[in-house]
Coordinates of N, CA, C and O in Angstrom, one line a residue:
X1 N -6.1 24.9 8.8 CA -4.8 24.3 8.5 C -3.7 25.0 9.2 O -3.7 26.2 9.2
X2 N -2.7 24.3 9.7 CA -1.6 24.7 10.5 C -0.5 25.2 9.7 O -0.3 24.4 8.8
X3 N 0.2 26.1 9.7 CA 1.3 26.9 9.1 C 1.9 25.4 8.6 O 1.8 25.4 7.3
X4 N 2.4 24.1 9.1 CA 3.4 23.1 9.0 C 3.2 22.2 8.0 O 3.9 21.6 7.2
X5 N 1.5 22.4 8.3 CA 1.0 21.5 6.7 C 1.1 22.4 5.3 O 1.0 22.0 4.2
X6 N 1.2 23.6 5.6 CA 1.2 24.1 4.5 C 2.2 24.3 4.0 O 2.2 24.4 2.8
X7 N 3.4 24.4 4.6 CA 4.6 24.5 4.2 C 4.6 22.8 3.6 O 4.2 22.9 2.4
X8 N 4.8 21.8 3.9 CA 4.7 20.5 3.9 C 3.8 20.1 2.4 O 4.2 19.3 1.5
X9 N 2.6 20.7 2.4 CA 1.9 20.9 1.1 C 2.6 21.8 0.2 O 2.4 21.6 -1.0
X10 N 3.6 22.8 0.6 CA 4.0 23.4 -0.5 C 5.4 22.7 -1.3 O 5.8 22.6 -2.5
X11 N 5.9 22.1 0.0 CA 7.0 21.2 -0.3 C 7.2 19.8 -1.7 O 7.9 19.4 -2.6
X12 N 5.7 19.5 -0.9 CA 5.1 18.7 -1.9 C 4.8 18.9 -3.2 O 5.2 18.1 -4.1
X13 N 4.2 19.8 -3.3 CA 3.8 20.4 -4.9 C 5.0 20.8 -5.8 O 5.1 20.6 -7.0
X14 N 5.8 21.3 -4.9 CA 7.3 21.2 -6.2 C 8.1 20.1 -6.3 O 8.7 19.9 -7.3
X15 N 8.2 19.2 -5.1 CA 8.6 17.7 -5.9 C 7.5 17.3 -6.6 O 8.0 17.1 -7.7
X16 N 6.5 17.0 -6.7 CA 5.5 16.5 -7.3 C 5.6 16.8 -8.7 O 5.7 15.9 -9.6
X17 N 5.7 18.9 -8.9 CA 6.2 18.9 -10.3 C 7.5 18.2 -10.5 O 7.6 17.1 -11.2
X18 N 8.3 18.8 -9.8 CA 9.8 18.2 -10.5 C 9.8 16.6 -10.7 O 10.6 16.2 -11.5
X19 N 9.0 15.8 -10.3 CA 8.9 14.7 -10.6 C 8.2 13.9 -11.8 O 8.7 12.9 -12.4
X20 N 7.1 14.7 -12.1 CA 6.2 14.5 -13.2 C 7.3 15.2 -14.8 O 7.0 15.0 -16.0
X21 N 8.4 16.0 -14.3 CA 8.7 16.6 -15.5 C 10.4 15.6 -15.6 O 10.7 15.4 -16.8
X22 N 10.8 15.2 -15.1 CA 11.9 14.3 -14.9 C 11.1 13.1 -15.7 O 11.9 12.3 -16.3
X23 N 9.6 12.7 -16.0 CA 9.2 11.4 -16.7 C 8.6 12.3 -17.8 O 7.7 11.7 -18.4
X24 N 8.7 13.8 -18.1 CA 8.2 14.6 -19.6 C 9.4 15.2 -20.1 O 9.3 15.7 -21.2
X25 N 10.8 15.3 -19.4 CA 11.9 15.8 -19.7 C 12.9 15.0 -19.2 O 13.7 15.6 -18.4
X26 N 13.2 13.9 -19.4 CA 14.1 13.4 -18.8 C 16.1 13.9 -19.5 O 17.2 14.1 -19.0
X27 N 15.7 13.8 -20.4 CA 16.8 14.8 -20.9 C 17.5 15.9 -19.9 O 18.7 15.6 -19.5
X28 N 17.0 16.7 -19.6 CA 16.8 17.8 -18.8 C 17.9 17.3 -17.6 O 19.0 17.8 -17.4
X29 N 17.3 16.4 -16.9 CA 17.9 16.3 -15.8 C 18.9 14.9 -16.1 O 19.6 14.5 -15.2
X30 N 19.0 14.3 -17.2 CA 19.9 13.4 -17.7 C 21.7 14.0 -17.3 O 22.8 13.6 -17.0
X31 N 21.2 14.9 -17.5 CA 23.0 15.7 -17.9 C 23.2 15.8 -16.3 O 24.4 15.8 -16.2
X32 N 22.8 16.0 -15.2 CA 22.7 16.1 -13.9 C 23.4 14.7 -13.0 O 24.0 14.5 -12.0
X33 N 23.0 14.0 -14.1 CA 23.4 12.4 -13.4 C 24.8 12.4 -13.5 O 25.3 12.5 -14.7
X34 N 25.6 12.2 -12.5 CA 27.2 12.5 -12.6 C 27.5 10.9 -13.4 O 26.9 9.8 -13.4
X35 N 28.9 11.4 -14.0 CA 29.1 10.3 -14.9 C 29.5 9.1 -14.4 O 29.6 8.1 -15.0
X36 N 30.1 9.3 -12.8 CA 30.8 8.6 -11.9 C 29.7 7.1 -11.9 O 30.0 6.0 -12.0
X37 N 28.4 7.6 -11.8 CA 27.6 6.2 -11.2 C 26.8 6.0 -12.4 O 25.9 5.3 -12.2
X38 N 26.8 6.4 -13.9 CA 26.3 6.0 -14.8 C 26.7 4.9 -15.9 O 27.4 5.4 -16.8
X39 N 26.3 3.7 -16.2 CA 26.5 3.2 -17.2 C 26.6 3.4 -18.5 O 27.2 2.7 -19.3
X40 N 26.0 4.5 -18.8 CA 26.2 4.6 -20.4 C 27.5 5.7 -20.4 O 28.2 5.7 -21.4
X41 N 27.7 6.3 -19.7 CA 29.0 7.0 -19.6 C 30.5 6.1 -19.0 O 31.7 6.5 -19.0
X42 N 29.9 4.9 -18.7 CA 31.6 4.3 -18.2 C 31.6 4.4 -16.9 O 32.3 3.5 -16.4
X43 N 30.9 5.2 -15.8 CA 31.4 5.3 -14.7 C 31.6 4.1 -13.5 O 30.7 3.4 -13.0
X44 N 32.9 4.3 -13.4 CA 33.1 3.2 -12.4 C 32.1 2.6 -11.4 O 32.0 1.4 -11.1
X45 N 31.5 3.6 -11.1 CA 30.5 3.3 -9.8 C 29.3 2.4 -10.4 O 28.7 1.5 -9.8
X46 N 29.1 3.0 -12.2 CA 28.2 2.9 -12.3 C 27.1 1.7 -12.4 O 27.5 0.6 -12.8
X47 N 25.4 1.8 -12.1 CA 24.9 0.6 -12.1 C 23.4 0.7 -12.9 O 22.5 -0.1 -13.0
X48 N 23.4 1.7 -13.2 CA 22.1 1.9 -14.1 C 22.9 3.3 -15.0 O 23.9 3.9 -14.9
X49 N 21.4 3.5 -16.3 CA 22.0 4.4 -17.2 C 21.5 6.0 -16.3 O 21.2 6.1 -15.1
X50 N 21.6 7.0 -17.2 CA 21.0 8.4 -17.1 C 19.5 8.1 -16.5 O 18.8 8.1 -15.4
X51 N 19.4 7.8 -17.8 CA 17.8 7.8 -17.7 C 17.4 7.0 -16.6 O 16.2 7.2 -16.1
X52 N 18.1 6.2 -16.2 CA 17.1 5.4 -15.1 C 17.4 5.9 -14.2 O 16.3 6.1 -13.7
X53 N 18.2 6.3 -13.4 CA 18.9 7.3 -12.8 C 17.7 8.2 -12.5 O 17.0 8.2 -11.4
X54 N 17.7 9.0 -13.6 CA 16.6 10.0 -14.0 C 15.2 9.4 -13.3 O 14.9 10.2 -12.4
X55 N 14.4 8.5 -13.4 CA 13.4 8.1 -13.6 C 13.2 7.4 -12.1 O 12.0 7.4 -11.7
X56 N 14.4 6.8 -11.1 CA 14.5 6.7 -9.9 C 14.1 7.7 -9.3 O 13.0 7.8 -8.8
X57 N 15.1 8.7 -9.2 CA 15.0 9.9 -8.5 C 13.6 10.8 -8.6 O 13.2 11.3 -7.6
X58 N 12.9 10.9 -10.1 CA 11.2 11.2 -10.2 C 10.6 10.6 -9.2 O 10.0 11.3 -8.3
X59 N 10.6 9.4 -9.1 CA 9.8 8.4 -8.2 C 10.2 8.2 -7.0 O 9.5 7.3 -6.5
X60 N 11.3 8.6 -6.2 CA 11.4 9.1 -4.7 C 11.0 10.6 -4.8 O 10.2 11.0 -4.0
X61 N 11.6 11.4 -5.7 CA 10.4 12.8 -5.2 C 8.7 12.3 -5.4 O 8.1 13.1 -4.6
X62 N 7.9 11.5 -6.0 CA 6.9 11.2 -6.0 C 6.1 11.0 -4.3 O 5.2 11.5 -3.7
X63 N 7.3 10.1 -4.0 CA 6.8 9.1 -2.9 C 7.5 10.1 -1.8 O 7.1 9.9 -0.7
X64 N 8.3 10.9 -1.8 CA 8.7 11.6 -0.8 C 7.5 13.6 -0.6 O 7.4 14.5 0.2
X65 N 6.9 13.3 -1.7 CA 5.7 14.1 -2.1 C 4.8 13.8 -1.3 O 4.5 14.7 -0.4
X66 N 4.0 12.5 -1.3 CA 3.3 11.8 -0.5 C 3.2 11.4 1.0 O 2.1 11.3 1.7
X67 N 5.0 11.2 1.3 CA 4.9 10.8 2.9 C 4.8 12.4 3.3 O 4.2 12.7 4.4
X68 N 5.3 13.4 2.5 CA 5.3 14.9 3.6 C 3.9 15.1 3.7 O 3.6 15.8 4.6
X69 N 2.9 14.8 2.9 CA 1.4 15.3 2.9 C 0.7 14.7 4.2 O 0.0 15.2 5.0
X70 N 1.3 13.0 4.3 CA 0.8 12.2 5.9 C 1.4 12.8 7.2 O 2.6 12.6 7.4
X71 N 0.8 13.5 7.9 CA 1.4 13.5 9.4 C 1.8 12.5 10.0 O 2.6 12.7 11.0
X72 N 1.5 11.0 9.6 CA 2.1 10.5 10.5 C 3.5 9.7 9.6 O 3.9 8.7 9.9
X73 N 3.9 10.4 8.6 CA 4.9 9.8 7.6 C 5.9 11.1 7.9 O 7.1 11.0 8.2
X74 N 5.2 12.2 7.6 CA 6.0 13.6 7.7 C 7.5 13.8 8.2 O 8.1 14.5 7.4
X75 N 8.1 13.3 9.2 CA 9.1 12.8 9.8 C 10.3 12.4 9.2 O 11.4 12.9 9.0
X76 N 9.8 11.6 8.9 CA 10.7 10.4 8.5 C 10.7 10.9 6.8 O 11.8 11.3 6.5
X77 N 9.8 11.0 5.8 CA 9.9 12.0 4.7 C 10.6 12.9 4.5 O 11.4 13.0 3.6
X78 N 10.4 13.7 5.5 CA 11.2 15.4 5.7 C 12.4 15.2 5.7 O 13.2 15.9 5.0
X79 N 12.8 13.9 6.6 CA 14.6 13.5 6.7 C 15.0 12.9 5.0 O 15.9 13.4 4.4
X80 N 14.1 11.8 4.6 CA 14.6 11.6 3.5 C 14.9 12.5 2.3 O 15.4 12.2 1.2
X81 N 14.3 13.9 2.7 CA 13.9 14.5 1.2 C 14.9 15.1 1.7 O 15.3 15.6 0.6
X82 N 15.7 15.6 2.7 CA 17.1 16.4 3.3 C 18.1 15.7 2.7 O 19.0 16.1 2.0
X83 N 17.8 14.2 3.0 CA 19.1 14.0 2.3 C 18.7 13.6 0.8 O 19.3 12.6 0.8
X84 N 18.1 13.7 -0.3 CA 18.1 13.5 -1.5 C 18.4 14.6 -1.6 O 19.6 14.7 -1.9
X85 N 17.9 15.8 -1.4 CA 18.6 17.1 -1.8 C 19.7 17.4 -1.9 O 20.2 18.2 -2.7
X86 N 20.6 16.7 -0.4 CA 22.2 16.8 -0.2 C 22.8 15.8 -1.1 O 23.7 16.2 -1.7
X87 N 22.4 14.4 -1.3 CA 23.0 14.0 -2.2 C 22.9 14.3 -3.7 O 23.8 13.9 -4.5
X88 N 21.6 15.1 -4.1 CA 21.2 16.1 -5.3 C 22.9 17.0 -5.6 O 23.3 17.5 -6.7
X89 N 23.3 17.1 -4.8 CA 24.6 18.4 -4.7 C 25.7 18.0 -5.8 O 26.2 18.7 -6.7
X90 N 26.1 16.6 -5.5 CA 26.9 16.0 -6.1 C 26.6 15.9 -8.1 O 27.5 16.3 -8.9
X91 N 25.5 15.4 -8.5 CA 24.9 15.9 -9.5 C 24.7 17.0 -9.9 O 24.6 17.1 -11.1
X92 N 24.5 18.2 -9.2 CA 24.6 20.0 -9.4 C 26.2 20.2 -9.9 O 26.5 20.8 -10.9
X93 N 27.0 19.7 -9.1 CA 28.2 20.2 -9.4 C 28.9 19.3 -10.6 O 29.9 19.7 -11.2
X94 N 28.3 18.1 -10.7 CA 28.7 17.3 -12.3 C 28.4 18.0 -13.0 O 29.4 18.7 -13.2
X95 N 27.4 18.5 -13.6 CA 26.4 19.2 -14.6 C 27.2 21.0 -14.4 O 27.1 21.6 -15.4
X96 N 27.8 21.5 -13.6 CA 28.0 22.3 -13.6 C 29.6 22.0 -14.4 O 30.1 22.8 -15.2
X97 N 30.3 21.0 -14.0 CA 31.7 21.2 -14.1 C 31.6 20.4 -16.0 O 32.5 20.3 -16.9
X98 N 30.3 20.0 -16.1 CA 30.3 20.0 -17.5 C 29.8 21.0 -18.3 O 30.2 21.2 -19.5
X99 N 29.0 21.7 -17.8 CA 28.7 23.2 -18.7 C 29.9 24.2 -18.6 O 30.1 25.0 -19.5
X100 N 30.9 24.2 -17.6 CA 32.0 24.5 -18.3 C 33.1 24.0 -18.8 O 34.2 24.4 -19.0
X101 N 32.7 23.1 -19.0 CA 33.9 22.4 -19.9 C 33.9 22.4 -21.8 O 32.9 23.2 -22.1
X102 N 34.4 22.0 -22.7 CA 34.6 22.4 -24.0 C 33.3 22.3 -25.0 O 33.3 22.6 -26.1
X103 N 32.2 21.7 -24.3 CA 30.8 21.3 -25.0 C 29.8 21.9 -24.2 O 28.7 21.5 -24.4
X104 N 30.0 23.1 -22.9 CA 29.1 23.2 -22.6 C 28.1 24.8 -23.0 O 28.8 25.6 -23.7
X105 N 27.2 25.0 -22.8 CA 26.6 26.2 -23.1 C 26.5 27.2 -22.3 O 26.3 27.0 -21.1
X106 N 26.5 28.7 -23.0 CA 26.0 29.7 -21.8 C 25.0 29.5 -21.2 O 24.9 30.1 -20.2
X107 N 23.7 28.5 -21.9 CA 22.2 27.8 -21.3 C 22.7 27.6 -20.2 O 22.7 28.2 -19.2
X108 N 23.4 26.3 -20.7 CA 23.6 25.3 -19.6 C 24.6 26.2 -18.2 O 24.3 25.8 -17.0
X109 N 25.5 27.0 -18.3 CA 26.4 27.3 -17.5 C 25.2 28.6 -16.7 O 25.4 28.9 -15.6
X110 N 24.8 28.8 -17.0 CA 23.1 29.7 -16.3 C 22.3 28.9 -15.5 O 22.0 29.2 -14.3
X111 N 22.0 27.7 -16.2 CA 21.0 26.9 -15.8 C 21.7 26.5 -14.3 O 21.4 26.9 -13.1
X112 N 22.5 25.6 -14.7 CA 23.1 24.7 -13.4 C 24.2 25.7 -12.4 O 24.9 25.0 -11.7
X113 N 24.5 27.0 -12.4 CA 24.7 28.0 -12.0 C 23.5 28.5 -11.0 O 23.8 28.9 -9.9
X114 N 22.3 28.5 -11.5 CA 21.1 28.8 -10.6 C 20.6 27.8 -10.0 O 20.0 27.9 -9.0
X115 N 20.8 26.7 -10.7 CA 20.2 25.6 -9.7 C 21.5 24.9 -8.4 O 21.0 24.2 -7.5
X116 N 22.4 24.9 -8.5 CA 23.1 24.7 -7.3 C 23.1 25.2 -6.0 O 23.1 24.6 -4.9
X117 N 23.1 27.0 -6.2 CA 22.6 27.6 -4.7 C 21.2 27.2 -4.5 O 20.8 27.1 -3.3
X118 N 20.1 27.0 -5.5 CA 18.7 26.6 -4.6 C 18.9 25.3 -3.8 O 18.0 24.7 -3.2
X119 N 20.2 24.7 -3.9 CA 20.0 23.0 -3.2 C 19.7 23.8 -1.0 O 18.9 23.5 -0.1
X120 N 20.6 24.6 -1.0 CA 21.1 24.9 0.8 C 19.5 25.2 1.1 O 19.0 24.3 1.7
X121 N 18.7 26.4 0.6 CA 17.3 26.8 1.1 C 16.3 24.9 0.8 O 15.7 24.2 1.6
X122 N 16.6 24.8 0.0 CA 15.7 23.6 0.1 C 16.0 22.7 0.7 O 15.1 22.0 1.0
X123 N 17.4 22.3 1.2 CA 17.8 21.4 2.2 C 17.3 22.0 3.7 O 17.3 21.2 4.7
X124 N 17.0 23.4 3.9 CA 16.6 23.8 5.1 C 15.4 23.8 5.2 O 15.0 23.5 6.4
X125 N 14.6 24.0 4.5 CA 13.2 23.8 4.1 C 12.6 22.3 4.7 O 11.8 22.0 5.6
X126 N 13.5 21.4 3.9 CA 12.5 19.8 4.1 C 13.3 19.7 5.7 O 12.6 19.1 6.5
X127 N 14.4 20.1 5.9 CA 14.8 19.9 7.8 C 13.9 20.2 8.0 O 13.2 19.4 8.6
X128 N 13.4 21.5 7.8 CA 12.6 22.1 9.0 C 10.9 21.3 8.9 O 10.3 21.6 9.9
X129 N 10.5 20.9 8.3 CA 9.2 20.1 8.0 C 9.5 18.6 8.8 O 8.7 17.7 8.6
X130 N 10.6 18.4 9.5 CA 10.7 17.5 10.5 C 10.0 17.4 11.9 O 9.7 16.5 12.7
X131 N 9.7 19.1 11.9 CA 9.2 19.4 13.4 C 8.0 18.8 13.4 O 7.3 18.9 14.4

């Protein structure tokens, strides 16, 4: 096996988790969904709730799991999963600017505090699995 699939397989296995736990925790990543494009919050944009939101995004990391494991999908995967991560950002920083606001927790202001810098390494990660 070539250094590219393995990185590519490793890529895989943590969307795969994070996907499987987004449909065992959907809560979790509910609060991530900015309130701008949600319905049950009001948001202007909005066109589905949290949760489906939630339940979308499991199932493009599922299927973006899958095209990186095909060499001949890998490509075109790798780019998609670059940009769901970049657009992941915008949701990091909802969830962040709500854990500090008047209801949020020292959990939560930890939690989404560490998970906003892993977005840049993982955004460089699935680029580089373009090659």
């Amino acid at each position: 096996m070539n250094r590219q699939f393995l990185s590519a397989a490793a890529m895989a296995s943590l969307l795969t988790v994070s996907a499987v736990n987004h449909f065992r925790n959907p809560k979790f990543y509910n609060a991530v969904v900015p309130r701008s494009i949600s319905t049950d919050t009001g948001g202007a944009l909005g066109v589905m709730t949290r949760r489906q939101w939630t339940h979308l995004s499991g199932g493009l990391e599922f299927a973006a799991a899958a095209g990186l494991l095909l060499p001949a999908t890998r490509r075109a995967a790798a780019t998609a999963t670059t940009a769901m991560y970049v657009a992941f950002i915008a949701g990091h920083l909802s969830a962040l600017q709500r854990a500090f606001g008047p209801r949020g927790s020292d959990q939560q202001k930890a939690i989404h505090l560490a998970r906003l810098p892993l977005q840049l390494p993982l955004i460089r990660w699935a680029w580089s699995l373009r090659r």
